[in-house]
């Protein structure tokens, strides 16, 4: 079994599925494929899957965020060679989205290996590019909302929300956690720097571009670029502020935390405004598009959200793992 962990939220999906697959089938041979050179993903995989017998390998990512398209031409041949070797030794492959998942999935499909792609929970009104492409070529789609079935009328399985199991006991640590992934959040960070959330103790995971900026402007706050054990910070937060990403799902579902989704228009591949509003509404979360010109807007939404209890959904990772294992054993294939 191979799981492609393509960084960020894609890695979170892979970890969640690896955990549940091993619960259902102890001793299952699992290889997790991370992007070459992605130290954050490798640290996260080591933090969550150490001691469970999971093999971790790497393959080139054809295109990184903010890179020009021509870079695909230089990396794609190597990625396809690596993917072809991987596909020879697996009986199923799970892709978690991103262009990094495409070469291994194509190689597996070419060899007749069943491929399952996790669709983004924020892609409710249109397919994500990678999953849509691979589904059109014969892959199965693992869907996190029933509403996504209209996008995938064939070879689509509604499984529910896919998130990692909690590793810490939730508590109220007296701080608000702001976490926005590798790329950060321009509007949100400028809103905070201009006085938003001044009355709160802040812990900020700022990403590789914004950590120094925030450290200079918020000397009393805890600011860091990345922590592979972000769950420790989530578990202790009174409230979590994040963008349209997996952290909103993890914090609300695994830890029951009130969450504010601060929509980030600078990362369109993470889903549009409609998708972010949909997730916030379904999960009973706070929602806004931060405005640096009106920092008080952020404070109002946080105050309103602190008293909200997130809506709880079932364990989609467990259901998705059962779908994949049934296919490997031939049960699901006959049913389909």
CSV table of C-alpha atoms in Angstrom, one decimal:
chain,number,residue,atom,x,y,z
A,1,UNK,CA,0.0,0.0,0.0
A,2,UNK,CA,1.3,3.4,-0.9
A,3,UNK,CA,0.1,6.8,0.4
A,4,UNK,CA,1.3,10.0,-1.2
A,5,UNK,CA,1.8,12.7,1.3
A,6,UNK,CA,2.3,15.9,-0.7
A,7,UNK,CA,2.9,18.5,2.0
A,8,UNK,CA,0.7,20.6,4.3
A,9,UNK,CA,-2.9,19.3,4.5
A,10,UNK,CA,-2.2,16.6,2.0
A,11,UNK,CA,0.3,15.1,4.5
A,12,UNK,CA,-2.3,15.3,7.2
A,13,UNK,CA,-4.7,13.2,5.1
A,14,UNK,CA,-1.9,10.6,4.5
A,15,UNK,CA,-1.1,10.4,8.3
A,16,UNK,CA,-4.8,10.1,9.2
A,17,UNK,CA,-5.2,7.2,6.7
A,18,UNK,CA,-2.0,5.5,7.7
A,19,UNK,CA,-3.2,5.5,11.3
A,20,UNK,CA,-6.6,4.0,10.5
A,21,UNK,CA,-5.2,1.5,8.0
A,22,UNK,CA,-2.9,0.1,10.6
A,23,UNK,CA,-5.7,0.0,13.1
A,24,UNK,CA,-7.8,-2.1,10.7
A,25,UNK,CA,-4.9,-4.2,9.4
A,26,UNK,CA,-2.0,-4.4,11.8
A,27,UNK,CA,1.2,-5.3,10.0
A,28,UNK,CA,0.0,-3.9,6.7
A,29,UNK,CA,3.0,-2.8,4.7
A,30,UNK,CA,2.7,1.0,4.0
A,31,UNK,CA,5.0,3.3,2.1
A,32,UNK,CA,4.4,7.0,2.5
A,33,UNK,CA,5.9,9.1,-0.3
A,34,UNK,CA,6.8,12.7,0.5
A,35,UNK,CA,8.1,15.5,-1.7
A,36,UNK,CA,11.9,15.4,-2.1
A,37,UNK,CA,13.5,18.1,0.0
A,38,UNK,CA,10.3,18.8,2.0
A,39,UNK,CA,11.8,18.7,5.5
A,40,UNK,CA,8.6,19.9,7.2
A,41,UNK,CA,6.7,17.0,5.8
A,42,UNK,CA,9.4,14.5,6.7
A,43,UNK,CA,9.5,15.9,10.3
A,44,UNK,CA,5.7,15.6,10.5
A,45,UNK,CA,5.7,12.0,9.3
A,46,UNK,CA,8.4,11.1,11.8
A,47,UNK,CA,6.5,12.8,14.6
A,48,UNK,CA,3.2,11.0,13.9
A,49,UNK,CA,4.2,7.6,12.5
A,50,UNK,CA,7.4,6.7,14.3
A,51,UNK,CA,7.4,3.2,15.6
A,52,UNK,CA,4.5,2.0,13.4
A,53,UNK,CA,6.6,0.2,10.8
A,54,UNK,CA,5.8,2.7,8.0
A,55,UNK,CA,8.4,3.2,5.3
A,56,UNK,CA,9.0,6.8,4.1
A,57,UNK,CA,10.4,7.6,0.8
A,58,UNK,CA,10.6,10.7,-1.4
A,59,UNK,CA,9.8,11.7,-5.0
A,60,UNK,CA,10.2,15.0,-6.9
A,61,UNK,CA,7.3,17.4,-6.8
A,62,UNK,CA,6.8,18.7,-10.3
A,63,UNK,CA,5.7,22.2,-9.3
A,64,UNK,CA,6.1,24.0,-6.0
A,65,UNK,CA,3.9,27.0,-5.0
A,66,UNK,CA,4.6,30.2,-6.9
A,67,UNK,CA,6.8,28.5,-9.4
A,68,UNK,CA,6.5,29.0,-13.1
A,69,UNK,CA,5.0,26.2,-15.2
A,70,UNK,CA,8.2,25.5,-17.1
A,71,UNK,CA,9.7,23.9,-14.0
A,72,UNK,CA,7.4,20.9,-14.6
A,73,UNK,CA,9.4,20.1,-17.8
A,74,UNK,CA,12.6,19.7,-15.8
A,75,UNK,CA,11.2,17.6,-13.0
A,76,UNK,CA,8.5,15.5,-14.6
A,77,UNK,CA,10.8,12.8,-16.2
A,78,UNK,CA,12.6,12.1,-12.9
A,79,UNK,CA,9.2,12.0,-11.1
A,80,UNK,CA,7.8,9.6,-13.6
A,81,UNK,CA,10.8,7.2,-13.3
A,82,UNK,CA,10.5,7.2,-9.6
A,83,UNK,CA,6.8,6.7,-9.7
A,84,UNK,CA,7.1,3.8,-12.1
A,85,UNK,CA,9.4,2.0,-9.6
A,86,UNK,CA,6.9,2.6,-6.8
A,87,UNK,CA,3.9,1.4,-8.7
A,88,UNK,CA,5.5,-2.0,-9.4
A,89,UNK,CA,5.4,-2.9,-5.7
A,90,UNK,CA,2.0,-1.8,-4.5
A,91,UNK,CA,-1.5,-3.2,-4.6
A,92,UNK,CA,-3.3,0.1,-4.1
A,93,UNK,CA,-2.2,3.8,-4.0
A,94,UNK,CA,-3.9,6.7,-2.2
A,95,UNK,CA,-3.2,10.1,-3.5
A,96,UNK,CA,-4.0,13.1,-1.3
A,97,UNK,CA,-4.2,15.8,-4.0
A,98,UNK,CA,-1.5,18.2,-5.3
A,99,UNK,CA,0.5,17.8,-8.5
A,100,UNK,CA,3.0,15.7,-6.5
A,101,UNK,CA,0.4,13.0,-6.4
A,102,UNK,CA,0.0,12.9,-10.2
A,103,UNK,CA,3.1,11.0,-11.4
A,104,UNK,CA,2.7,8.1,-8.9
A,105,UNK,CA,-1.0,7.9,-9.6
A,106,UNK,CA,-0.5,7.8,-13.4
A,107,UNK,CA,2.1,5.1,-13.0
A,108,UNK,CA,-0.2,3.0,-10.8
A,109,UNK,CA,-3.2,3.5,-13.2
A,110,UNK,CA,-1.0,2.4,-16.1
A,111,UNK,CA,-0.2,-0.9,-14.2
A,112,UNK,CA,-3.9,-1.5,-13.3
A,113,UNK,CA,-3.3,-0.7,-9.6
A,114,UNK,CA,-6.4,0.9,-8.0
A,115,UNK,CA,-5.9,4.6,-7.2
A,116,UNK,CA,-7.9,6.5,-4.6
A,117,UNK,CA,-7.8,10.2,-4.4
A,118,UNK,CA,-8.8,12.3,-1.4
A,119,UNK,CA,-10.9,15.3,-2.5
A,120,UNK,CA,-10.3,18.5,-0.6
A,121,UNK,CA,-13.1,19.4,1.8
A,122,UNK,CA,-13.2,22.9,0.5
A,123,UNK,CA,-13.8,21.8,-3.1
A,124,UNK,CA,-17.6,21.5,-2.9
A,125,UNK,CA,-18.5,23.4,-6.0
A,126,UNK,CA,-15.8,22.4,-8.4
A,127,UNK,CA,-13.3,19.6,-8.5
A,128,UNK,CA,-9.7,20.2,-7.6
A,129,UNK,CA,-7.3,20.0,-10.6
A,130,UNK,CA,-5.3,16.9,-9.6
A,131,UNK,CA,-8.2,14.8,-8.3
A,132,UNK,CA,-10.4,15.8,-11.2
A,133,UNK,CA,-7.7,14.8,-13.7
A,134,UNK,CA,-7.0,11.5,-12.1
A,135,UNK,CA,-10.6,10.6,-11.6
A,136,UNK,CA,-11.2,11.2,-15.3
A,137,UNK,CA,-8.5,8.7,-16.0
A,138,UNK,CA,-10.0,6.0,-13.8
A,139,UNK,CA,-9.1,6.8,-10.2
A,140,UNK,CA,-11.7,6.6,-7.4
A,141,UNK,CA,-12.6,9.7,-5.3
A,142,UNK,CA,-12.8,9.7,-1.6
A,143,UNK,CA,-15.3,12.5,-0.7
A,144,UNK,CA,-15.5,14.3,2.5
A,145,UNK,CA,-19.0,15.8,2.0
A,146,UNK,CA,-22.1,14.2,0.6
A,147,UNK,CA,-22.5,17.3,-1.5
A,148,UNK,CA,-19.4,16.4,-3.5
A,149,UNK,CA,-21.2,13.4,-4.9
A,150,UNK,CA,-22.7,15.6,-7.6
A,151,UNK,CA,-19.2,16.3,-8.8
A,152,UNK,CA,-18.2,12.6,-8.9
A,153,UNK,CA,-21.3,10.7,-10.1
A,154,UNK,CA,-19.2,7.6,-10.8
A,155,UNK,CA,-16.3,6.1,-8.8
A,156,UNK,CA,-17.0,8.4,-5.9
A,157,UNK,CA,-17.2,7.3,-2.2
A,158,UNK,CA,-18.6,9.6,0.4
A,159,UNK,CA,-16.6,8.7,3.5
A,160,UNK,CA,-16.7,11.9,5.7
A,161,UNK,CA,-14.1,14.2,7.1
A,162,UNK,CA,-10.6,12.9,7.1
A,163,UNK,CA,-8.5,14.1,10.0
A,164,UNK,CA,-5.7,12.8,12.3
A,165,UNK,CA,-6.7,11.3,15.6
A,166,UNK,CA,-6.0,13.5,18.7
A,167,UNK,CA,-2.8,12.8,20.6
A,168,UNK,CA,-3.3,15.3,23.5
A,169,UNK,CA,-6.1,15.9,25.9
A,170,UNK,CA,-7.9,19.2,25.0
A,171,UNK,CA,-7.5,21.9,27.6
A,172,UNK,CA,-7.8,25.7,27.8
A,173,UNK,CA,-4.3,27.1,27.9
A,174,UNK,CA,-5.3,30.8,27.9
A,175,UNK,CA,-4.1,31.6,24.4
A,176,UNK,CA,-5.4,32.0,20.8
A,177,UNK,CA,-3.6,29.9,18.3
A,178,UNK,CA,-3.1,31.4,14.8
A,179,UNK,CA,-1.9,28.8,12.3
A,180,UNK,CA,-1.7,29.4,8.5
A,181,UNK,CA,0.6,26.8,7.0
A,182,UNK,CA,3.9,27.3,5.1
A,183,UNK,CA,2.8,30.3,3.0
A,184,UNK,CA,1.3,32.4,5.8
A,185,UNK,CA,-1.6,34.8,5.4
A,186,UNK,CA,-0.9,38.4,4.3
A,187,UNK,CA,-4.3,39.9,5.2
A,188,UNK,CA,-4.6,38.2,8.6
A,189,UNK,CA,-1.0,39.0,9.7
A,190,UNK,CA,-1.3,42.6,8.7
A,191,UNK,CA,-4.6,42.8,10.6
A,192,UNK,CA,-3.0,41.4,13.7
A,193,UNK,CA,0.0,43.7,13.4
A,194,UNK,CA,-2.2,46.7,13.2
A,195,UNK,CA,-3.9,46.0,16.5
A,196,UNK,CA,-6.3,43.0,15.9
A,197,UNK,CA,-6.4,40.6,18.9
A,198,UNK,CA,-4.5,43.0,21.1
A,199,UNK,CA,-6.4,41.8,24.1
A,200,UNK,CA,-5.4,38.1,23.7
A,201,UNK,CA,-2.4,36.1,24.4
A,202,UNK,CA,-1.2,34.9,21.0
A,203,UNK,CA,0.6,31.8,19.7
A,204,UNK,CA,1.3,32.2,15.9
A,205,UNK,CA,2.6,29.6,13.5
A,206,UNK,CA,3.5,32.0,10.8
A,207,UNK,CA,5.2,30.0,8.0
A,208,UNK,CA,8.6,30.7,6.4
A,209,UNK,CA,7.9,34.2,5.1
A,210,UNK,CA,6.2,36.0,8.0
A,211,UNK,CA,7.7,34.8,11.2
A,212,UNK,CA,10.4,37.6,11.5
A,213,UNK,CA,7.8,40.2,10.5
A,214,UNK,CA,5.5,39.2,13.4
A,215,UNK,CA,8.3,38.7,15.9
A,216,UNK,CA,9.3,42.4,15.4
A,217,UNK,CA,5.7,43.7,15.7
A,218,UNK,CA,4.4,41.4,18.4
A,219,UNK,CA,7.2,41.1,21.0
A,220,UNK,CA,4.9,39.6,23.7
A,221,UNK,CA,3.6,36.8,21.5
A,222,UNK,CA,5.0,33.3,20.8
A,223,UNK,CA,5.8,33.2,17.1
A,224,UNK,CA,7.5,30.4,15.1
A,225,UNK,CA,7.6,29.3,11.5
A,226,UNK,CA,6.7,25.6,11.9
A,227,UNK,CA,6.3,22.9,14.5
A,228,UNK,CA,5.8,19.3,13.5
A,229,UNK,CA,3.9,18.8,16.7
A,230,UNK,CA,1.3,21.5,16.0
A,231,UNK,CA,-1.3,19.3,17.8
A,232,UNK,CA,0.2,20.3,21.1
A,233,UNK,CA,-0.6,23.9,20.4
A,234,UNK,CA,-4.1,23.1,19.1
A,235,UNK,CA,-4.9,21.0,22.1
A,236,UNK,CA,-4.1,23.9,24.5
A,237,UNK,CA,-5.7,26.7,22.6
A,238,UNK,CA,-8.9,28.5,23.7
A,239,UNK,CA,-9.6,29.2,20.0
A,240,UNK,CA,-7.9,28.5,16.7
A,241,UNK,CA,-7.7,31.0,13.8
A,242,UNK,CA,-6.7,29.5,10.5
A,243,UNK,CA,-7.2,29.8,6.8
A,244,UNK,CA,-9.2,27.5,4.5
A,245,UNK,CA,-7.1,24.4,5.3
A,246,UNK,CA,-6.9,21.1,7.2
A,247,UNK,CA,-6.2,22.8,10.5
A,248,UNK,CA,-9.8,24.0,10.8
A,249,UNK,CA,-10.9,20.4,10.4
A,250,UNK,CA,-8.3,19.0,12.8
A,251,UNK,CA,-8.9,21.6,15.5
A,252,UNK,CA,-12.8,21.3,15.4
A,253,UNK,CA,-13.1,17.6,14.9
A,254,UNK,CA,-10.2,16.0,16.7
A,255,UNK,CA,-10.0,18.5,19.6
A,256,UNK,CA,-13.5,20.2,19.7
A,257,UNK,CA,-12.0,23.7,19.5
A,258,UNK,CA,-13.9,26.8,18.4
A,259,UNK,CA,-12.4,27.8,15.1
A,260,UNK,CA,-12.4,31.0,13.0
A,261,UNK,CA,-11.7,30.5,9.3
A,262,UNK,CA,-9.9,33.6,8.0
A,263,UNK,CA,-10.3,33.3,4.3
A,264,UNK,CA,-7.1,33.8,2.4
A,265,UNK,CA,-7.6,35.0,-1.2
A,266,UNK,CA,-3.9,34.6,-1.9
A,267,UNK,CA,-4.1,30.7,-2.1
A,268,UNK,CA,-6.8,30.1,-4.7
A,269,UNK,CA,-5.8,26.4,-5.1
A,270,UNK,CA,-6.9,25.8,-1.5
A,271,UNK,CA,-10.5,26.4,-2.6
A,272,UNK,CA,-12.6,29.5,-3.1
A,273,UNK,CA,-14.6,31.7,-0.9
A,274,UNK,CA,-17.8,29.7,-1.4
A,275,UNK,CA,-16.0,26.5,-0.3
A,276,UNK,CA,-14.6,28.2,2.8
A,277,UNK,CA,-18.0,29.6,3.7
A,278,UNK,CA,-19.6,26.2,3.2
A,279,UNK,CA,-17.2,24.5,5.6
A,280,UNK,CA,-17.6,27.2,8.2
A,281,UNK,CA,-21.3,26.9,8.1
A,282,UNK,CA,-21.4,23.1,8.2
A,283,UNK,CA,-19.0,23.0,11.2
A,284,UNK,CA,-20.5,26.0,13.0
A,285,UNK,CA,-17.2,27.9,12.9
A,286,UNK,CA,-16.5,31.6,12.7
A,287,UNK,CA,-15.7,33.1,9.3
A,288,UNK,CA,-14.3,36.4,7.9
A,289,UNK,CA,-12.0,37.8,5.3
A,290,UNK,CA,-9.5,39.8,7.4
A,291,UNK,CA,-9.3,43.6,6.7
A,292,UNK,CA,-6.1,45.3,7.8
A,293,UNK,CA,-8.1,48.6,7.7
A,294,UNK,CA,-10.6,47.3,10.3
A,295,UNK,CA,-8.8,45.2,12.9
A,296,UNK,CA,-11.8,45.3,15.2
A,297,UNK,CA,-13.7,43.1,12.8
A,298,UNK,CA,-11.4,40.2,13.7
A,299,UNK,CA,-12.0,40.8,17.4
A,300,UNK,CA,-15.8,40.8,16.9
A,301,UNK,CA,-15.7,37.5,15.1
A,302,UNK,CA,-13.4,35.9,17.7
A,303,UNK,CA,-15.7,37.0,20.5
A,304,UNK,CA,-18.7,35.6,18.8
A,305,UNK,CA,-16.9,32.3,18.0
A,306,UNK,CA,-15.6,31.7,21.5
A,307,UNK,CA,-19.0,30.6,22.7
A,308,UNK,CA,-19.7,28.3,19.6
A,309,UNK,CA,-19.5,24.6,19.9
A,310,UNK,CA,-18.3,23.0,16.6
A,311,UNK,CA,-20.6,20.5,14.9
A,312,UNK,CA,-19.1,17.0,15.2
A,313,UNK,CA,-18.9,14.6,12.3
A,314,UNK,CA,-17.8,11.0,12.2
A,315,UNK,CA,-14.4,9.4,11.5
A,316,UNK,CA,-14.1,9.7,7.7
A,317,UNK,CA,-10.5,8.4,7.8
A,318,UNK,CA,-11.7,5.1,9.2
A,319,UNK,CA,-14.4,4.7,6.6
A,320,UNK,CA,-12.0,5.7,3.8
A,321,UNK,CA,-9.5,3.1,5.0
A,322,UNK,CA,-12.1,0.4,5.0
A,323,UNK,CA,-13.1,1.3,1.4
A,324,UNK,CA,-9.4,1.0,0.3
A,325,UNK,CA,-8.8,-2.3,2.1
A,326,UNK,CA,-12.0,-3.8,0.8
A,327,UNK,CA,-10.8,-3.1,-2.7
A,328,UNK,CA,-7.4,-4.6,-2.0
A,329,UNK,CA,-9.2,-7.7,-0.8
A,330,UNK,CA,-11.6,-7.8,-3.8
A,331,UNK,CA,-14.7,-7.0,-1.8
A,332,UNK,CA,-15.2,-3.4,-2.9
A,333,UNK,CA,-14.1,-4.1,-6.5
A,334,UNK,CA,-16.9,-6.6,-6.9
A,335,UNK,CA,-19.4,-4.2,-5.3
A,336,UNK,CA,-18.4,-1.4,-7.6
